[in-house]
Amino acid sequence: MTSVSILATVCKKEISAKPVFAIIALIDQQNEERFPVAIPEKWLDSYCDVILKVGLNLQPGQPIVIGAGPEMFRTPIESRPFIHRLTQRAYDHGASEVEVHWFDPVIARLHKERGSVERLAEYDEWKADRFLQAAKKDAAFIMTYAPDPSLYNGIAAERLDAYRKAELAALAPFRRLYHGTMEVSWTVASVVTTEWASRVFPEVSVTEAKEKLWGLLLKAVRADQEDPIAAWEQHLGHLRKRQQYMNDRQFKELRYEAPGTRLTVGLPDKHLWISGATTTNGKGIPYSPNVPTEEIFTSPDRSRTSGTVRSTLPLSYGGRLIRDLAFRFEQGKIVEATADLPADELASVLGLDHDEGARYLGEIALVPQRSPIAELNTVFYNTLFDENASCHLAFGGGFPTAIEGGAGLPSDEVLSRGVNVSAVHVDFMMGSSELQIDGVTAAGEIVPLFRNGNWVV
């Protein structure tokens, strides 16, 4: 019996008094998509609440869009049971509407593999406009992130690049709304999928791998604690103190030293360090863009990065898993990039060959090795988690809000103040227990900030 026929049968039995979740449970049971029994439902509900109350800071009557933005943030159909739960909790907390944009990996692969190159290079305006229209209605956005770096294995690079370039260009106005000016409330949160769990825990069965990954995910977002919201408030308070220290010092540059890394990064005048503790939307309502978050971050001066940097964790990006990533910078620009991919393929995947801004840094972020996620001692192959276990950099677009008075400035003025502008933004991890970071003041004083991968101030 299909899901539709089950629902029809249930409806015939006059289930109007039954809660919607009971109907959903029947459908999910038929499709064998229920949660592993080892996952406490209280933790799952707490995770929903953290996303809604900490991540979005959902306001009464506000609509929500789940799976917003580019393909990598669409909601995997495998995650239906959790998304059903999240949707119900959203309505419980006062959402006026919840809209979900699903991602089917089979359909997506077939499109990249079999669709015409001409069609791959087109991105219909209505697909991008729907998010802008939702933003006009004061919607809050949840980006669901569960990458599968092997999804597009074997597909010609030019086909993938055609799609990605079109998608980046079409979604640039929406990206500027949430990632640039931060006019709207948004948060990135992950859901466990079979492919992701099997990559993190390849030595066990799929069921056990998913149970283990859900357990680590829920621990990382503090959903396992007695009062997760209070735990988050305390955590954000700690981030706020770090952020305030860095803003008060106004270092002119940071110097990084580690095996394979010897890098100097200049900072703009009147730069601002940001964290999930102090992010606000265009109406001044606070929210936290990442769940989890352990970082404080800012945008560097795009023209004042020099030296070399080596990544310390694999990067899952563009349907590929990239290892041994390293860059050399001169006057802010990436002049050499190497990895376990051919140079031309690497440049294409990362956008270095078609977006000049992608060759400059847009973000530097500080995360201690003592962060709760780092202490899980797990490579997640998921940037949301790996970047919150490690200091990291991002090449591509910076944050206008990372300079005083930067919010709402046009791109040319943002650029003139030293913050990079690009449709690309790719984080890569470079932290380790061997990383040393010094801050240099305008007077030339050298202040130790990190020793052996941890804060010393």
CSV table of C-alpha atoms in Angstrom, one decimal:
chain,number,residue,atom,x,y,z
A,1,MET,CA,0.0,0.0,0.0
A,2,THR,CA,1.4,3.4,-0.9
A,3,SER,CA,1.7,6.4,1.5
A,4,VAL,CA,-1.1,8.1,-0.3
A,5,SER,CA,-3.5,5.2,0.1
A,6,ILE,CA,-2.6,4.9,3.7
A,7,LEU,CA,-3.5,8.5,4.3
A,8,ALA,CA,-6.7,8.2,2.3
A,9,THR,CA,-7.7,5.1,4.4
A,10,VAL,CA,-7.0,7.0,7.6
A,11,CYS,CA,-9.0,10.0,6.5
A,12,LYS,CA,-12.0,7.7,5.8
A,13,LYS,CA,-12.0,6.7,9.4
A,14,GLU,CA,-12.6,10.3,10.5
A,15,ILE,CA,-9.3,11.1,12.0
A,16,SER,CA,-10.0,14.8,12.4
A,17,ALA,CA,-9.6,14.5,16.1
A,18,LYS,CA,-6.2,12.8,15.8
A,19,PRO,CA,-3.0,14.8,15.9
A,20,VAL,CA,-1.3,15.3,12.6
A,21,PHE,CA,1.8,13.7,14.0
A,22,ALA,CA,-0.1,10.4,14.4
A,23,ILE,CA,-0.9,10.4,10.7
A,24,ILE,CA,2.7,11.2,9.8
A,25,ALA,CA,3.9,8.4,12.1
A,26,LEU,CA,1.8,5.9,10.1
A,27,ILE,CA,3.2,7.0,6.8
A,28,ASP,CA,6.8,7.0,8.1
A,29,GLN,CA,6.4,3.6,9.6
A,30,GLN,CA,5.1,2.2,6.3
A,31,ASN,CA,8.2,3.7,4.5
A,32,GLU,CA,10.6,2.6,7.2
A,33,GLU,CA,11.8,6.1,7.8
A,34,ARG,CA,11.5,6.3,11.6
A,35,PHE,CA,14.2,7.4,13.9
A,36,PRO,CA,16.6,4.8,15.4
A,37,VAL,CA,15.1,3.7,18.7
A,38,ALA,CA,18.3,4.7,20.5
A,39,ILE,CA,17.7,8.4,20.0
A,40,PRO,CA,15.7,10.0,22.9
A,41,GLU,CA,12.8,11.9,21.6
A,42,LYS,CA,13.4,14.6,24.2
A,43,TRP,CA,16.7,15.3,22.5
A,44,LEU,CA,15.2,15.5,19.1
A,45,ASP,CA,12.5,17.9,20.4
A,46,SER,CA,15.3,19.9,22.1
A,47,TYR,CA,17.2,20.1,18.8
A,48,CYS,CA,14.1,21.5,17.1
A,49,ASP,CA,13.7,24.1,19.9
A,50,VAL,CA,17.4,25.1,19.6
A,51,ILE,CA,17.0,25.6,15.9
A,52,LEU,CA,13.8,27.6,16.3
A,53,LYS,CA,14.5,29.6,19.5
A,54,VAL,CA,18.3,30.1,19.3
A,55,GLY,CA,19.0,29.8,15.6
A,56,LEU,CA,16.1,31.7,14.2
A,57,ASN,CA,14.7,33.3,17.3
A,58,LEU,CA,11.3,32.7,15.7
A,59,GLN,CA,8.8,35.5,16.2
A,60,PRO,CA,5.1,35.0,16.6
A,61,GLY,CA,3.3,34.9,13.2
A,62,GLN,CA,6.6,34.6,11.3
A,63,PRO,CA,6.7,32.2,8.3
A,64,ILE,CA,9.6,29.8,7.9
A,65,VAL,CA,11.3,28.4,4.8
A,66,ILE,CA,13.2,25.1,5.4
A,67,GLY,CA,15.8,24.1,2.8
A,68,ALA,CA,16.3,27.6,1.5
A,69,GLY,CA,19.1,28.8,-0.9
A,70,PRO,CA,21.4,26.7,-3.1
A,71,GLU,CA,21.2,23.0,-3.7
A,72,MET,CA,23.6,22.2,-0.9
A,73,PHE,CA,21.1,23.7,1.7
A,74,ARG,CA,18.0,21.9,0.4
A,75,THR,CA,16.3,19.4,2.7
A,76,PRO,CA,17.2,15.7,2.0
A,77,ILE,CA,14.0,13.6,1.5
A,78,GLU,CA,15.5,11.0,3.8
A,79,SER,CA,15.2,13.5,6.7
A,80,ARG,CA,11.4,13.6,6.5
A,81,PRO,CA,10.7,12.3,10.0
A,82,PHE,CA,12.9,15.0,11.6
A,83,ILE,CA,11.5,17.7,9.3
A,84,HIS,CA,8.0,16.7,10.2
A,85,ARG,CA,8.9,17.0,13.9
A,86,LEU,CA,10.6,20.4,13.3
A,87,THR,CA,7.6,21.6,11.4
A,88,GLN,CA,5.2,20.7,14.2
A,89,ARG,CA,7.4,22.4,16.8
A,90,ALA,CA,7.6,25.5,14.5
A,91,TYR,CA,3.8,25.7,14.6
A,92,ASP,CA,3.8,25.1,18.3
A,93,HIS,CA,6.1,28.1,18.7
A,94,GLY,CA,3.9,30.4,16.6
A,95,ALA,CA,5.0,30.1,13.0
A,96,SER,CA,2.4,31.3,10.5
A,97,GLU,CA,3.5,28.9,7.8
A,98,VAL,CA,6.3,26.4,7.2
A,99,GLU,CA,7.5,25.8,3.6
A,100,VAL,CA,9.9,23.0,2.8
A,101,HIS,CA,12.2,22.7,-0.2
A,102,TRP,CA,13.2,19.1,-0.6
A,103,PHE,CA,16.3,17.5,-2.2
A,104,ASP,CA,16.2,14.1,-3.9
A,105,PRO,CA,19.8,13.0,-4.5
A,106,VAL,CA,18.7,10.5,-7.3
A,107,ILE,CA,16.8,13.2,-9.2
A,108,ALA,CA,19.7,15.7,-8.7
A,109,ARG,CA,22.3,13.3,-10.0
A,110,LEU,CA,20.2,12.4,-13.0
A,111,HIS,CA,19.8,16.1,-13.8
A,112,LYS,CA,23.6,16.7,-13.7
A,113,GLU,CA,24.3,13.5,-15.6
A,114,ARG,CA,21.6,13.4,-18.2
A,115,GLY,CA,20.3,17.0,-18.6
A,116,SER,CA,21.5,19.1,-21.5
A,117,VAL,CA,24.6,21.3,-20.7
A,118,GLU,CA,22.6,24.3,-22.0
A,119,ARG,CA,19.8,23.6,-19.5
A,120,LEU,CA,22.4,23.1,-16.7
A,121,ALA,CA,23.8,26.5,-17.4
A,122,GLU,CA,20.3,28.1,-16.9
A,123,TYR,CA,18.8,28.8,-13.5
A,124,ASP,CA,15.1,29.9,-13.8
A,125,GLU,CA,14.4,33.3,-12.2
A,126,TRP,CA,11.4,31.9,-10.4
A,127,LYS,CA,13.6,29.5,-8.5
A,128,ALA,CA,15.6,32.3,-7.0
A,129,ASP,CA,12.8,34.8,-6.7
A,130,ARG,CA,10.7,32.6,-4.4
A,131,PHE,CA,13.3,33.1,-1.6
A,132,LEU,CA,13.3,36.9,-2.2
A,133,GLN,CA,9.5,37.0,-2.1
A,134,ALA,CA,9.6,35.0,1.2
A,135,ALA,CA,12.1,37.5,2.6
A,136,LYS,CA,9.7,40.4,1.7
A,137,LYS,CA,7.1,38.6,4.0
A,138,ASP,CA,9.6,38.6,6.8
A,139,ALA,CA,10.3,34.9,6.6
A,140,ALA,CA,13.0,33.2,8.6
A,141,PHE,CA,15.2,30.7,6.7
A,142,ILE,CA,16.6,27.3,7.8
A,143,MET,CA,19.4,25.9,5.6
A,144,THR,CA,19.6,22.2,6.0
A,145,TYR,CA,23.2,20.9,5.5
A,146,ALA,CA,24.0,17.2,5.0
A,147,PRO,CA,26.6,17.0,2.2
A,148,ASP,CA,27.3,13.9,0.3
A,149,PRO,CA,30.8,14.5,-1.3
A,150,SER,CA,30.5,11.3,-3.5
A,151,LEU,CA,27.1,12.2,-5.0
A,152,TYR,CA,28.4,13.4,-8.3
A,153,ASN,CA,31.4,11.1,-8.6
A,154,GLY,CA,32.0,10.3,-12.3
A,155,ILE,CA,30.1,13.2,-13.7
A,156,ALA,CA,32.1,15.5,-16.0
A,157,ALA,CA,33.4,18.6,-14.2
A,158,GLU,CA,32.1,20.9,-17.0
A,159,ARG,CA,28.6,19.8,-16.4
A,160,LEU,CA,28.8,20.4,-12.6
A,161,ASP,CA,30.5,23.7,-13.1
A,162,ALA,CA,27.8,24.9,-15.6
A,163,TYR,CA,25.1,24.2,-13.0
A,164,ARG,CA,27.0,25.7,-10.1
A,165,LYS,CA,27.9,28.9,-11.9
A,166,ALA,CA,24.3,29.5,-12.9
A,167,GLU,CA,23.1,28.8,-9.4
A,168,LEU,CA,25.6,31.1,-7.8
A,169,ALA,CA,24.7,34.0,-10.1
A,170,ALA,CA,21.0,33.6,-9.8
A,171,LEU,CA,21.0,33.3,-6.0
A,172,ALA,CA,23.5,36.1,-5.5
A,173,PRO,CA,20.7,38.7,-4.5
A,174,PHE,CA,19.3,36.3,-1.9
A,175,ARG,CA,22.7,35.4,-0.6
A,176,ARG,CA,23.5,39.1,-0.1
A,177,LEU,CA,20.3,39.3,2.0
A,178,TYR,CA,21.2,36.6,4.4
A,179,HIS,CA,25.0,36.2,4.2
A,180,GLY,CA,26.0,39.8,3.3
A,181,THR,CA,23.8,42.4,4.9
A,182,MET,CA,22.1,39.8,7.2
A,183,GLU,CA,18.7,41.5,6.7
A,184,VAL,CA,16.8,38.3,7.4
A,185,SER,CA,17.0,35.7,10.2
A,186,TRP,CA,18.6,32.5,9.0
A,187,THR,CA,20.4,29.5,10.4
A,188,VAL,CA,22.3,26.5,9.1
A,189,ALA,CA,21.5,23.2,10.8
A,190,SER,CA,22.3,19.6,9.8
A,191,VAL,CA,20.3,16.4,9.6
A,192,VAL,CA,21.7,12.9,9.6
A,193,THR,CA,21.5,11.0,6.3
A,194,THR,CA,22.7,7.5,5.4
A,195,GLU,CA,25.5,8.7,3.1
A,196,TRP,CA,26.8,11.2,5.7
A,197,ALA,CA,26.7,8.7,8.6
A,198,SER,CA,28.3,5.9,6.5
A,199,ARG,CA,31.2,8.3,5.6
A,200,VAL,CA,31.8,9.2,9.3
A,201,PHE,CA,31.5,5.7,10.6
A,202,PRO,CA,32.2,3.3,7.7
A,203,GLU,CA,33.2,0.4,9.9
A,204,VAL,CA,29.7,-0.2,11.4
A,205,SER,CA,26.2,-0.9,10.0
A,206,VAL,CA,24.1,1.9,8.5
A,207,THR,CA,21.7,1.8,11.5
A,208,GLU,CA,24.5,2.0,14.0
A,209,ALA,CA,26.3,4.7,12.1
A,210,LYS,CA,23.1,6.9,12.0
A,211,GLU,CA,22.5,6.3,15.7
A,212,LYS,CA,26.1,7.3,16.5
A,213,LEU,CA,26.1,10.4,14.3
A,214,TRP,CA,22.7,11.6,15.7
A,215,GLY,CA,24.1,11.1,19.2
A,216,LEU,CA,27.2,13.3,18.4
A,217,LEU,CA,25.1,15.9,16.5
A,218,LEU,CA,22.7,16.3,19.4
A,219,LYS,CA,25.5,16.5,21.9
A,220,ALA,CA,27.3,19.2,19.8
A,221,VAL,CA,24.2,21.3,19.7
A,222,ARG,CA,23.6,20.8,23.5
A,223,ALA,CA,20.3,19.1,22.9
A,224,ASP,CA,21.3,16.4,25.4
A,225,GLN,CA,21.4,18.8,28.3
A,226,GLU,CA,18.7,19.2,30.9
A,227,ASP,CA,18.0,22.8,29.8
A,228,PRO,CA,19.4,23.3,26.3
A,229,ILE,CA,18.2,26.9,25.9
A,230,ALA,CA,19.9,27.9,29.2
A,231,ALA,CA,23.1,26.1,28.1
A,232,TRP,CA,23.1,28.0,24.9
A,233,GLU,CA,22.6,31.3,26.7
A,234,GLN,CA,25.6,30.6,28.8
A,235,HIS,CA,27.7,29.5,25.8
A,236,LEU,CA,26.8,32.6,23.8
A,237,GLY,CA,27.8,34.7,26.8
A,238,HIS,CA,31.3,33.2,26.6
A,239,LEU,CA,31.5,33.9,22.9
A,240,ARG,CA,30.4,37.5,23.5
A,241,LYS,CA,33.3,38.1,25.9
A,242,ARG,CA,35.9,36.8,23.4
A,243,GLN,CA,34.3,38.9,20.7
A,244,GLN,CA,34.4,42.0,22.9
A,245,TYR,CA,38.1,41.5,23.7
A,246,MET,CA,39.1,41.3,20.1
A,247,ASN,CA,37.0,44.3,19.2
A,248,ASP,CA,38.5,46.4,22.0
A,249,ARG,CA,42.1,45.5,20.9
A,250,GLN,CA,41.6,46.3,17.2
A,251,PHE,CA,44.6,44.4,16.0
A,252,LYS,CA,46.0,45.6,12.7
A,253,GLU,CA,46.9,42.0,11.7
A,254,LEU,CA,47.0,38.4,12.8
A,255,ARG,CA,50.0,36.1,12.3
A,256,TYR,CA,49.5,32.3,12.0
A,257,GLU,CA,52.2,29.7,12.5
A,258,ALA,CA,51.8,25.9,12.1
A,259,PRO,CA,53.2,23.1,10.1
A,260,GLY,CA,52.7,24.1,6.4
A,261,THR,CA,51.2,27.5,7.5
A,262,ARG,CA,53.0,30.8,7.8
A,263,LEU,CA,50.4,33.5,7.2
A,264,THR,CA,49.9,37.2,7.9
A,265,VAL,CA,46.3,38.5,7.6
A,266,GLY,CA,45.7,42.2,7.7
A,267,LEU,CA,42.5,43.6,9.3
A,268,PRO,CA,40.5,46.6,8.0
A,269,ASP,CA,40.2,49.8,10.0
A,270,LYS,CA,37.2,49.7,12.4
A,271,HIS,CA,36.7,46.0,11.8
A,272,LEU,CA,34.2,44.1,14.0
A,273,TRP,CA,34.4,40.6,15.3
A,274,ILE,CA,31.0,38.8,15.1
A,275,SER,CA,29.6,35.7,16.8
A,276,GLY,CA,26.3,33.9,17.1
A,277,ALA,CA,25.9,35.9,20.4
A,278,THR,CA,25.5,39.3,18.7
A,279,THR,CA,24.1,38.7,15.2
A,280,THR,CA,20.9,40.7,14.5
A,281,ASN,CA,18.7,41.0,11.4
A,282,GLY,CA,17.5,44.2,9.7
A,283,LYS,CA,14.9,44.8,12.5
A,284,GLY,CA,17.5,44.4,15.3
A,285,ILE,CA,16.2,40.9,16.3
A,286,PRO,CA,19.0,38.7,17.5
A,287,TYR,CA,19.5,35.2,15.9
A,288,SER,CA,22.4,32.7,15.5
A,289,PRO,CA,23.4,31.8,11.9
A,290,ASN,CA,24.9,28.4,12.8
A,291,VAL,CA,23.7,25.6,15.0
A,292,PRO,CA,26.2,24.7,16.4
A,293,THR,CA,28.5,27.6,16.7
A,294,GLU,CA,31.8,27.9,18.5
A,295,GLU,CA,33.5,30.7,16.5
A,296,ILE,CA,34.1,34.4,16.6
A,297,PHE,CA,34.8,35.7,13.1
A,298,THR,CA,35.5,38.8,11.0
A,299,SER,CA,36.4,39.8,7.5
A,300,PRO,CA,40.0,40.6,6.7
A,301,ASP,CA,41.4,43.4,4.5
A,302,ARG,CA,41.2,41.7,1.1
A,303,SER,CA,44.6,43.1,-0.1
A,304,ARG,CA,46.7,42.3,3.0
A,305,THR,CA,47.1,38.6,3.2
A,306,SER,CA,50.5,37.1,2.5
A,307,GLY,CA,52.2,33.7,3.0
A,308,THR,CA,51.0,30.1,2.9
A,309,VAL,CA,48.3,28.1,4.6
A,310,ARG,CA,47.6,24.4,4.7
A,311,SER,CA,44.2,22.9,5.5
A,312,THR,CA,44.0,20.4,8.3
A,313,LEU,CA,40.7,18.6,7.5
A,314,PRO,CA,39.2,17.4,4.2
A,315,LEU,CA,36.8,19.8,2.5
A,316,SER,CA,33.4,18.6,1.3
A,317,TYR,CA,32.4,21.0,-1.4
A,318,GLY,CA,30.7,20.9,-4.8
A,319,GLY,CA,30.0,17.2,-4.7
A,320,ARG,CA,33.6,16.4,-4.1
A,321,LEU,CA,35.8,15.6,-1.1
A,322,ILE,CA,39.0,17.7,-1.4
A,323,ARG,CA,42.1,16.7,0.6
A,324,ASP,CA,45.5,18.3,1.2
A,325,LEU,CA,44.3,21.8,0.3
A,326,ALA,CA,46.9,24.5,0.4
A,327,PHE,CA,47.2,28.1,-0.8
A,328,ARG,CA,49.9,30.8,-1.3
A,329,PHE,CA,48.8,34.4,-1.1
A,330,GLU,CA,50.5,37.6,-2.3
A,331,GLN,CA,49.0,41.0,-1.6
A,332,GLY,CA,45.8,39.3,-0.6
A,333,LYS,CA,45.4,37.2,-3.7
A,334,ILE,CA,45.6,33.4,-4.1
A,335,VAL,CA,48.4,32.9,-6.5
A,336,GLU,CA,48.8,29.2,-6.0
A,337,ALA,CA,46.3,26.5,-5.0
A,338,THR,CA,47.0,22.8,-4.6
A,339,ALA,CA,45.1,19.8,-3.4
A,340,ASP,CA,44.5,16.1,-4.4
A,341,LEU,CA,42.8,17.4,-7.6
A,342,PRO,CA,44.4,18.6,-10.8
A,343,ALA,CA,45.0,22.4,-10.7
A,344,ASP,CA,42.5,23.3,-13.4
A,345,GLU,CA,39.8,21.1,-11.8
A,346,LEU,CA,40.5,22.5,-8.3
A,347,ALA,CA,40.2,26.1,-9.7
A,348,SER,CA,36.9,25.3,-11.3
A,349,VAL,CA,35.4,23.5,-8.3
A,350,LEU,CA,36.3,26.4,-6.0
A,351,GLY,CA,35.3,29.1,-8.4
A,352,LEU,CA,38.8,30.5,-8.7
A,353,ASP,CA,38.7,30.4,-12.5
A,354,HIS,CA,35.4,32.4,-12.9
A,355,ASP,CA,35.0,34.7,-9.9
A,356,GLU,CA,37.9,37.1,-9.3
A,357,GLY,CA,36.7,37.7,-5.7
A,358,ALA,CA,37.1,34.0,-5.0
A,359,ARG,CA,40.8,34.5,-5.0
A,360,TYR,CA,40.7,36.7,-1.9
A,361,LEU,CA,39.8,35.9,1.8
A,362,GLY,CA,36.4,36.9,3.0
A,363,GLU,CA,36.5,35.5,6.6
A,364,ILE,CA,38.8,34.5,9.4
A,365,ALA,CA,37.4,32.6,12.3
A,366,LEU,CA,38.9,31.7,15.7
A,367,VAL,CA,37.9,28.4,17.3
A,368,PRO,CA,39.9,26.7,20.2
A,369,GLN,CA,40.8,23.1,20.1
A,370,ARG,CA,39.0,22.8,23.5
A,371,SER,CA,35.7,23.5,21.8
A,372,PRO,CA,33.1,20.8,22.6
A,373,ILE,CA,33.0,19.7,19.0
A,374,ALA,CA,36.8,19.4,18.7
A,375,GLU,CA,36.7,17.3,21.9
A,376,LEU,CA,34.4,14.8,20.1
A,377,ASN,CA,37.5,13.9,18.2
A,378,THR,CA,35.6,13.2,15.0
A,379,VAL,CA,36.1,14.3,11.4
A,380,PHE,CA,32.5,15.0,10.3
A,381,TYR,CA,33.1,15.7,6.6
A,382,ASN,CA,30.6,18.5,7.1
A,383,THR,CA,31.8,22.1,7.2
A,384,LEU,CA,29.2,23.2,9.7
A,385,PHE,CA,30.7,20.8,12.3
A,386,ASP,CA,34.3,20.7,11.2
A,387,GLU,CA,34.6,24.5,11.1
A,388,ASN,CA,33.3,24.7,14.7
A,389,ALA,CA,36.0,22.3,15.8
A,390,SER,CA,38.8,24.3,14.2
A,391,CYS,CA,40.1,27.7,13.3
A,392,HIS,CA,39.3,28.4,9.7
A,393,LEU,CA,39.5,30.8,6.8
A,394,ALA,CA,37.1,31.4,4.0
A,395,PHE,CA,37.9,32.6,0.5
A,396,GLY,CA,35.3,34.6,-1.3
A,397,GLY,CA,32.6,37.0,-0.1
A,398,GLY,CA,33.1,38.8,3.2
A,399,PHE,CA,30.7,40.4,5.6
A,400,PRO,CA,29.7,44.0,5.3
A,401,THR,CA,28.6,43.9,8.9
A,402,ALA,CA,32.2,43.1,9.9
A,403,ILE,CA,33.1,46.8,9.6
A,404,GLU,CA,31.5,49.7,11.5
A,405,GLY,CA,28.7,51.2,9.4
A,406,GLY,CA,29.0,48.4,6.8
A,407,ALA,CA,25.4,47.1,6.9
A,408,GLY,CA,23.5,48.2,3.9
A,409,LEU,CA,26.5,49.6,2.0
A,410,PRO,CA,26.6,49.0,-1.7
A,411,SER,CA,29.2,46.5,-2.9
A,412,ASP,CA,31.6,49.1,-4.3
A,413,GLU,CA,31.8,50.9,-0.9
A,414,VAL,CA,32.2,47.6,0.9
A,415,LEU,CA,35.1,46.8,-1.4
A,416,SER,CA,36.6,50.2,-0.9
A,417,ARG,CA,36.8,49.6,2.8
A,418,GLY,CA,38.7,46.4,2.3
A,419,VAL,CA,36.0,43.8,2.6
A,420,ASN,CA,35.9,41.3,-0.2
A,421,VAL,CA,32.9,40.9,-2.5
A,422,SER,CA,32.2,37.6,-4.3
A,423,ALA,CA,29.4,35.2,-5.0
A,424,VAL,CA,31.6,32.4,-3.6
A,425,HIS,CA,32.2,31.7,0.1
A,426,VAL,CA,34.1,28.5,1.0
A,427,ASP,CA,35.3,27.8,4.5
A,428,PHE,CA,38.3,25.5,5.0
A,429,MET,CA,39.8,24.3,8.2
A,430,MET,CA,43.4,25.1,9.2
A,431,GLY,CA,43.4,24.8,13.0
A,432,SER,CA,45.3,22.2,15.0
A,433,SER,CA,47.0,21.6,18.4
A,434,GLU,CA,50.1,23.0,16.7
A,435,LEU,CA,48.6,26.4,15.7
A,436,GLN,CA,50.0,29.6,17.1
A,437,ILE,CA,48.3,33.0,16.5
A,438,ASP,CA,49.6,36.4,17.4
A,439,GLY,CA,47.8,39.7,17.2
A,440,VAL,CA,49.8,42.8,16.1
A,441,THR,CA,48.6,46.2,17.3
A,442,ALA,CA,48.9,49.5,15.4
A,443,ALA,CA,51.9,50.3,17.7
A,444,GLY,CA,53.6,47.1,16.7
A,445,GLU,CA,53.0,45.2,20.0
A,446,ILE,CA,52.8,41.5,19.5
A,447,VAL,CA,50.1,39.8,21.7
A,448,PRO,CA,49.9,36.0,21.9
A,449,LEU,CA,46.3,34.9,21.2
A,450,PHE,CA,46.5,31.2,20.6
A,451,ARG,CA,49.1,28.7,21.7
A,452,ASN,CA,48.9,25.0,20.8
A,453,GLY,CA,45.5,25.6,19.3
A,454,ASN,CA,43.9,27.3,22.3
A,455,TRP,CA,43.2,30.8,23.6
A,456,VAL,CA,45.8,32.2,26.0
A,457,VAL,CA,44.0,35.5,26.7
